[in-house]
Short mmCIF file of C-alpha atoms and ligand atoms in Angstrom, two decimals:
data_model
loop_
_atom_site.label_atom_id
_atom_site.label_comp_id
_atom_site.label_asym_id
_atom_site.label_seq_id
_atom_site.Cartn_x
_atom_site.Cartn_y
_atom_site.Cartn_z
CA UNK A 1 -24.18 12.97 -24.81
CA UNK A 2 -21.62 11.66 -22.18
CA UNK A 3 -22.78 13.78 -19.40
CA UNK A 4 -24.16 11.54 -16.13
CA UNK A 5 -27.81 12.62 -14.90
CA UNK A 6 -28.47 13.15 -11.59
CA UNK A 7 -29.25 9.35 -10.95
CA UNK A 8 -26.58 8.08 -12.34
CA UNK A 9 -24.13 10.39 -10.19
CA UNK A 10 -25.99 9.60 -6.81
CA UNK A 11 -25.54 5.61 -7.73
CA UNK A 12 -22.34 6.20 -8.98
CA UNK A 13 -21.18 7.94 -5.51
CA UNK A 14 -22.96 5.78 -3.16
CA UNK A 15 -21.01 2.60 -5.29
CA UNK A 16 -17.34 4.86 -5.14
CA UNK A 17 -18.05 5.27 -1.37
CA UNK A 18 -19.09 1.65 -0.47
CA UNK A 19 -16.57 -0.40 -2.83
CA UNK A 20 -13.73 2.45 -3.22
CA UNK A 21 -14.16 2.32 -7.37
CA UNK A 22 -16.74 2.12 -10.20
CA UNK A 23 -17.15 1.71 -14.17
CA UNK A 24 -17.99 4.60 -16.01
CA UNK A 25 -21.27 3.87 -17.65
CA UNK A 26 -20.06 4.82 -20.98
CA UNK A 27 -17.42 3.84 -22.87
CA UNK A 28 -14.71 6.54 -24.69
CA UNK A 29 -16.31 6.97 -28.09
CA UNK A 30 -14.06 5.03 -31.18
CA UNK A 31 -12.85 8.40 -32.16
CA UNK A 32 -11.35 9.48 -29.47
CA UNK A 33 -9.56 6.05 -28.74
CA UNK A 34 -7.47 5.91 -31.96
CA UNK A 35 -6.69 9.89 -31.45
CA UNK A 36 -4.89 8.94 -28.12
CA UNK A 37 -3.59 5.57 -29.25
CA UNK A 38 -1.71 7.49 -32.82
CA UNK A 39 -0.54 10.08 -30.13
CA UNK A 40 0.50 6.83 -27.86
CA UNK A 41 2.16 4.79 -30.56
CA UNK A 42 4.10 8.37 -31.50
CA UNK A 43 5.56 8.78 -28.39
CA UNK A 44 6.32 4.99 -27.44
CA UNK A 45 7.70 4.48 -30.71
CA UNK A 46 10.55 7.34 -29.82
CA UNK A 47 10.83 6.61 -26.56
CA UNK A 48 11.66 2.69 -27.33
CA UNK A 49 14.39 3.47 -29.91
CA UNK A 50 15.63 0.32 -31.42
CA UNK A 51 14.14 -1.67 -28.00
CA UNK A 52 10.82 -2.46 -29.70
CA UNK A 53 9.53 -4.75 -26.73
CA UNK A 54 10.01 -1.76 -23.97
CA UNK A 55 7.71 -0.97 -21.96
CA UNK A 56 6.80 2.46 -21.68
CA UNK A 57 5.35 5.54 -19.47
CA UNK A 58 5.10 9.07 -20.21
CA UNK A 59 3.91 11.29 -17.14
CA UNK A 60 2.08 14.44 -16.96
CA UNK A 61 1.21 13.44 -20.35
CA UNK A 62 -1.43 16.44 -21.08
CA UNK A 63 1.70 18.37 -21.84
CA UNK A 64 2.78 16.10 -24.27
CA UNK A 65 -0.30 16.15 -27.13
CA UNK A 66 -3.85 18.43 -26.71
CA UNK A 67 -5.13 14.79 -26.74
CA UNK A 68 -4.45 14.01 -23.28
CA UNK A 69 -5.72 17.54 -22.63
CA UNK A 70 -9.09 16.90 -23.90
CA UNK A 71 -9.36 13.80 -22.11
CA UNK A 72 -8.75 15.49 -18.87
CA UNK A 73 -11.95 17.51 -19.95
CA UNK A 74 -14.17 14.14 -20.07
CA UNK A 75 -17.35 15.70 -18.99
CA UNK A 76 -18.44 12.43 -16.85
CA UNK A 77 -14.79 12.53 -14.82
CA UNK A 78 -15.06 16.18 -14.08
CA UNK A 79 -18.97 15.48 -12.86
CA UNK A 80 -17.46 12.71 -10.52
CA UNK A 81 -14.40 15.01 -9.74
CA UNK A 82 -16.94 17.59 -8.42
CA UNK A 83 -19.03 15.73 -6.73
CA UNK A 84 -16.65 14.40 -4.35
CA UNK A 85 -14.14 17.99 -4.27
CA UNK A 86 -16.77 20.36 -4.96
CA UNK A 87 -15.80 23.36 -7.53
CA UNK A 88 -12.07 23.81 -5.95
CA UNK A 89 -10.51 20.72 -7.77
CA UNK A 90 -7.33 20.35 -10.57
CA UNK A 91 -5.54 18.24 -12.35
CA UNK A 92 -3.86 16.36 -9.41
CA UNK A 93 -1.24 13.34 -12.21
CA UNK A 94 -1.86 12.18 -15.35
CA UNK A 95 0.03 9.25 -17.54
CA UNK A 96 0.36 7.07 -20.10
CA UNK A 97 1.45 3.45 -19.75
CA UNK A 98 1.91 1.34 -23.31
CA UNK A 99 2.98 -2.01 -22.28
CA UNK A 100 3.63 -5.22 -23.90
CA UNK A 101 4.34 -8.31 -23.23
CA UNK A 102 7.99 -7.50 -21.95
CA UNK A 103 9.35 -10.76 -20.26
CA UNK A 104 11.34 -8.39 -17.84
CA UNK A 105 9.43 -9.62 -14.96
CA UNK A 106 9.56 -6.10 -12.81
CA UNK A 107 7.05 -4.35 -11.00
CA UNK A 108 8.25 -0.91 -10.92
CA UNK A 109 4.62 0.42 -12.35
CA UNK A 110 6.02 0.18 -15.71
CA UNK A 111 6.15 -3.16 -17.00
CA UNK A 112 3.50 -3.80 -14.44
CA UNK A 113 2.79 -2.32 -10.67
CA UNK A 114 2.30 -4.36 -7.59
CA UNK A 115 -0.14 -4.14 -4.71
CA UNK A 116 -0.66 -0.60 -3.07
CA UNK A 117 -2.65 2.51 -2.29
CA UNK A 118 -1.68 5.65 -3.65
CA UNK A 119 -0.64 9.26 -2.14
CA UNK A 120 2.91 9.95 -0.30
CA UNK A 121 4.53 6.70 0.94
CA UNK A 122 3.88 5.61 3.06
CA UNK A 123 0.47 6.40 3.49
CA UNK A 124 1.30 9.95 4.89
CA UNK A 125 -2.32 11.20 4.10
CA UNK A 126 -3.96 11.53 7.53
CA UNK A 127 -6.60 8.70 9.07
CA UNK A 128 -9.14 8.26 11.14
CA UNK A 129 -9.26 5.74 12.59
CA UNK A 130 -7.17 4.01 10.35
CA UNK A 131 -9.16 5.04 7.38
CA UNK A 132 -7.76 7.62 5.19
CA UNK A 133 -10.22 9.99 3.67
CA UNK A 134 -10.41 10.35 -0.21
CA UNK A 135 -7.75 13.65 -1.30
CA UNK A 136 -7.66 12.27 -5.00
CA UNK A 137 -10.05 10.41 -7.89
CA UNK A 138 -8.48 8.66 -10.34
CA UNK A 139 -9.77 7.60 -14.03
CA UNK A 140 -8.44 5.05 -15.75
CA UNK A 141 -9.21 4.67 -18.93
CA UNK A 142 -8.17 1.33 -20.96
CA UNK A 143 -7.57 1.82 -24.59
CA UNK A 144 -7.03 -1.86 -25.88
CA UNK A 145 -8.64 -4.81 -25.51
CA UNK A 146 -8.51 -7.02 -21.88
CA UNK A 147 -11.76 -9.07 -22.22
CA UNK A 148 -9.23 -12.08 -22.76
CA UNK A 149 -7.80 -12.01 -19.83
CA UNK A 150 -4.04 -12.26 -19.73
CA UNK A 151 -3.33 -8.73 -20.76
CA UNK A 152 -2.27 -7.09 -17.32
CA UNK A 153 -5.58 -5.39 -16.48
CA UNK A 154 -6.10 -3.61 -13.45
CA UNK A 155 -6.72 -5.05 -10.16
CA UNK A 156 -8.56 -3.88 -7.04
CA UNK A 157 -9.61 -5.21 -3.65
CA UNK A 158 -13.27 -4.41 -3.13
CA UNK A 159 -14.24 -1.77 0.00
CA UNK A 160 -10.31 -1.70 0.58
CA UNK A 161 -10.65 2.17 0.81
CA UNK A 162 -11.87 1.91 3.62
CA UNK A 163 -8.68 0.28 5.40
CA UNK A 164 -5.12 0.90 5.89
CA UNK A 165 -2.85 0.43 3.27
CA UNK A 166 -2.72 -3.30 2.23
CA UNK A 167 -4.59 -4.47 6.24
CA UNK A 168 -0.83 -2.51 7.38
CA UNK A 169 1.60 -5.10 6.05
CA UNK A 170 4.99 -5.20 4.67
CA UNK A 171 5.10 -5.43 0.49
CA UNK A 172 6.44 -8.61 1.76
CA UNK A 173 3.86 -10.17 3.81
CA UNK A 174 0.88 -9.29 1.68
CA UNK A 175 -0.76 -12.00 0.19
CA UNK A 176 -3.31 -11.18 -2.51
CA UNK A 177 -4.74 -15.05 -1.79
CA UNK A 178 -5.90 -13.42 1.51
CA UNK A 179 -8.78 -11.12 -0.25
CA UNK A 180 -9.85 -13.45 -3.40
CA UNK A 181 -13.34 -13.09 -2.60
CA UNK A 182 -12.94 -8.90 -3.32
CA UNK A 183 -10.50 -8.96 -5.70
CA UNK A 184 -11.66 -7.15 -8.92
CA UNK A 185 -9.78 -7.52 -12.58
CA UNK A 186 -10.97 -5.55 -14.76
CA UNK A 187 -11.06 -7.73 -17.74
CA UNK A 188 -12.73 -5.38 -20.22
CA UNK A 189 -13.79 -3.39 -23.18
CA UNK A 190 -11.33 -1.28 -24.95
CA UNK A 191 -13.25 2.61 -23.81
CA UNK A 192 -13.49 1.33 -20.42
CA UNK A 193 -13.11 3.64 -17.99
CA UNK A 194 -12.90 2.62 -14.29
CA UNK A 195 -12.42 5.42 -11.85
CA UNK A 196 -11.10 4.53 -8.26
CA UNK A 197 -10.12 6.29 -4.53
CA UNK A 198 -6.49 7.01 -4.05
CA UNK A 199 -6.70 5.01 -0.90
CA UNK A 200 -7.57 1.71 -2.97
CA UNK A 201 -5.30 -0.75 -3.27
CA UNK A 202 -4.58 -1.75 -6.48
CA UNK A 203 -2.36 -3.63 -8.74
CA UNK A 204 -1.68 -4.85 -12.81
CA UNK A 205 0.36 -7.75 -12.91
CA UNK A 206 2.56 -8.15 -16.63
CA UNK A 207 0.89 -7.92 -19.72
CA UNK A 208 1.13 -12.13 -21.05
CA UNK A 209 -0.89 -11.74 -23.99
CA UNK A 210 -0.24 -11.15 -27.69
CA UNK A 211 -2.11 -7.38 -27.56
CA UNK A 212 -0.25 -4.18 -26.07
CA UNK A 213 -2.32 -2.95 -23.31
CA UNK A 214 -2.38 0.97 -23.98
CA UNK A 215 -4.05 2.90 -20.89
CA UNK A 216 -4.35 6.61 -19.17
CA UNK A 217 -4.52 7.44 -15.88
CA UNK A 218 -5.97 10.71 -14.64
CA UNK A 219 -6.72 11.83 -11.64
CA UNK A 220 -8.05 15.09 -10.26
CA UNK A 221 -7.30 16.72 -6.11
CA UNK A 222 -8.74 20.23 -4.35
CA UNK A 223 -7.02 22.96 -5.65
CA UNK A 224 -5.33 22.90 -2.14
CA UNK A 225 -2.79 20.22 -3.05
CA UNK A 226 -0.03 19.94 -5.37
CA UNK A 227 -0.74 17.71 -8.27
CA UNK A 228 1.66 14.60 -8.35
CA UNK A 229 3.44 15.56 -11.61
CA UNK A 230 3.67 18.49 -12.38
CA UNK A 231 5.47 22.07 -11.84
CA UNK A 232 3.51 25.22 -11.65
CA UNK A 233 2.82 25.99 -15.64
CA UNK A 234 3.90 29.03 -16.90
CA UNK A 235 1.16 31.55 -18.36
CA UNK A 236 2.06 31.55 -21.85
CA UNK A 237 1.64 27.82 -21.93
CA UNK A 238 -1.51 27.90 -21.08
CA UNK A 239 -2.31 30.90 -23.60
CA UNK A 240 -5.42 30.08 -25.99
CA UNK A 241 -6.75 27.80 -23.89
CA UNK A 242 -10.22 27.37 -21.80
CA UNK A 243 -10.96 28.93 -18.36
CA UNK A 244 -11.42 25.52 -17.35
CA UNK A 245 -8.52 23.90 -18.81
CA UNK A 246 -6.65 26.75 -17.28
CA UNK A 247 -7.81 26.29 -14.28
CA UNK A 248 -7.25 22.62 -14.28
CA UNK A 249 -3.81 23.04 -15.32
CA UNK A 250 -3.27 25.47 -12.41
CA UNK A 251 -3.19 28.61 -13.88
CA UNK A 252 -0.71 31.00 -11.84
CA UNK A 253 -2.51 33.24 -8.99
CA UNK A 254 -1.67 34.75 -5.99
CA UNK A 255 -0.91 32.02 -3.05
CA UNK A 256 -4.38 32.40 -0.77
CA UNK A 257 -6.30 32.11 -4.16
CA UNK A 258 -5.65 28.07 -4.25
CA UNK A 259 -7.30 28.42 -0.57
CA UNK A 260 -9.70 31.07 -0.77
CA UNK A 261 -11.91 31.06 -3.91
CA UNK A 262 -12.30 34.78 -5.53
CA UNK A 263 -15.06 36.53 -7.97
CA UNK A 264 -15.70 33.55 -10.23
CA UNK A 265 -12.93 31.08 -9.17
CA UNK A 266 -15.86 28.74 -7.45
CA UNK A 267 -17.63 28.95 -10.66
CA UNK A 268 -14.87 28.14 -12.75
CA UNK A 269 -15.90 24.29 -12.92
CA UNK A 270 -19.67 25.49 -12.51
CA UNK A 271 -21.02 23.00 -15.49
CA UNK A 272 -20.05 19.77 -14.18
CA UNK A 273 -22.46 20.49 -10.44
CA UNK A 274 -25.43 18.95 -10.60
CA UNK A 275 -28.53 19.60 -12.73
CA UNK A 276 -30.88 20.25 -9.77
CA UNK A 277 -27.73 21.70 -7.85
CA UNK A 278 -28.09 25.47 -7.03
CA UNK A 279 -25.84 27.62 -8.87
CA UNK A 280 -22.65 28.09 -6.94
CA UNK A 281 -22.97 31.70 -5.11
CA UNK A 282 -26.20 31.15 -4.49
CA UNK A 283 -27.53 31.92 -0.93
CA UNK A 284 -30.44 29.55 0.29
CA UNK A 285 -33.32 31.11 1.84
CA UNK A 286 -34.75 29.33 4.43
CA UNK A 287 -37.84 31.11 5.22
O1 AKG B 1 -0.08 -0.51 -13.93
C1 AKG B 1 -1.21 -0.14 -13.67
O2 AKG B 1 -2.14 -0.15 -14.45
C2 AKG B 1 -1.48 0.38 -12.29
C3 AKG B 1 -0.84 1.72 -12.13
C4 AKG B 1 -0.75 2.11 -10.72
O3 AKG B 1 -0.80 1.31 -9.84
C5 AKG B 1 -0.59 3.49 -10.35
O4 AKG B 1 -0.51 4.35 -11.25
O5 AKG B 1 -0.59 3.80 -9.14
#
């Protein structure tokens, strides 16, 4: 029911290419929201000890509960994932952040995370041209309400992608004030679920409001490059699970085989291609 046609992936793309993010044209279904939230709440609610206010972040989080497991597996993420990787892509980081209205004033991407593009500081991916090309999608997916406004929502600057990290200024010398007219906040729906290029800058100021803000972050890289947050799994954790949550999860193989896709490796994430795609494996005939 969730799964993007054909359409919707091509305007999806062309948007993720020309503005560097897009909303997911469905929302996480009321089910699934208050599975991850009880696991949420669980976890915070140790984590915080007697410190009720704290905020909180758990990473790698799909170890933590088979919620955050299934989420990884949200059909219209793993569409998008393959679209821009192609079949050789993984779990690249994945998180929780539950965060309330602290009053600690920091920005240390806990209590709330300020202007920047992802991937190894600073800004170590390669360029051309100044332009860094994409190596990792990332979902976020906002649990709690934001449509009021003060809640710390997510903040992007529109097509900024496409330049170096934050116009190649000092944390310092960046002024937000100096891109209002593409700044994005993503004021919305609890379900939302915005998905963005690592090269984006982005940024959540403190949660002000009254209502925790409870989000996710996934994000998904070729096979070809260590994910953020996580050690190689061992094979009897991933025992009883899919072939492609295994796979995601970066089931142990010999060292070429995260290069070099073998027998069905390619065909592993085969599903999420698209509907009028050719079966990987399949030669084209041009005659
Ligand atoms: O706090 C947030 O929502 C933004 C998180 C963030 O910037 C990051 O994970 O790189």
């Amino acid at each position: 029911m969730n799964r993007l046609n054909d359409d919707q992936r091509a305007t999806l793309m062309a948007q993720l290419d020309r503005d560097g993010y897009v909303v997911l044209p469905q929302k996480l279904d009321s089910d699934v929201i208050a599975r991850l939230i009880a696991v949420i709440d669980r976890v915070t609610n140790q984590a915080r000890g007697a410190d009720k206010k704290k905020s909180v972040k758990q990473q790698n989080c799909v170890d933590t509960d088979p919620a955050f497991r299934a989420l990884m597996m949200h059909e219209p993420a793993l569409q998008l994932a393959y679209d821009c990787f192609g079949p050789m892509f993984h779990l690249c980081q994945s998180n929780f952040v539950s965060r309330p209205n602290d009053g600690t004033g920091k920005s240390d991407f806990v209590s709330a995370s300020p202007w920047h593009a992802d991937g190894p500081r600073p800004g170590l991916f390669p360029k051309v041209s100044g332009v860094m090309g994409m190596h990792y999608l990332k979902f976020g997916y906002f649990l709690t309400d934001l449509t009021h406004g003060s809640g710390g929502s997510l903040q992007v600057v529109r097509g900024s992608h496409k330049r170096m990290e934050l116009d190649g200024k000092s944390h310092a010398a960046f002024r937000i004030a100096d891109y209002e007219a593409e700044r994005v906040q993503f004021d919305c729906e609890a379900g939302t679920v915005v998905a963005f290029h690592q090269a984006q800058w982005h940024a959540a100021p403190p949660n002000e409001s009254d209502i925790e803000r409870k989000n996710v972050y996934v994000s998904y890289c070729p096979t070809w490059m260590r994910p953020l947050d996580r050690e190689f799994p061992s094979a009897e954790s991933l025992e009883g699970l899919s072939d492609e949550e295994r796979w995601l999860l970066g089931e142990p193989r010999p060292a070429q085989q995260w290069w070099l896709p073998r027998d069905n490796d390619a065909k592993r994430m085969g599903r999420f291609a698209r509907d009028n795609d050719m079966p990987v494996g399949t030669i084209r005939s041009y005659e």
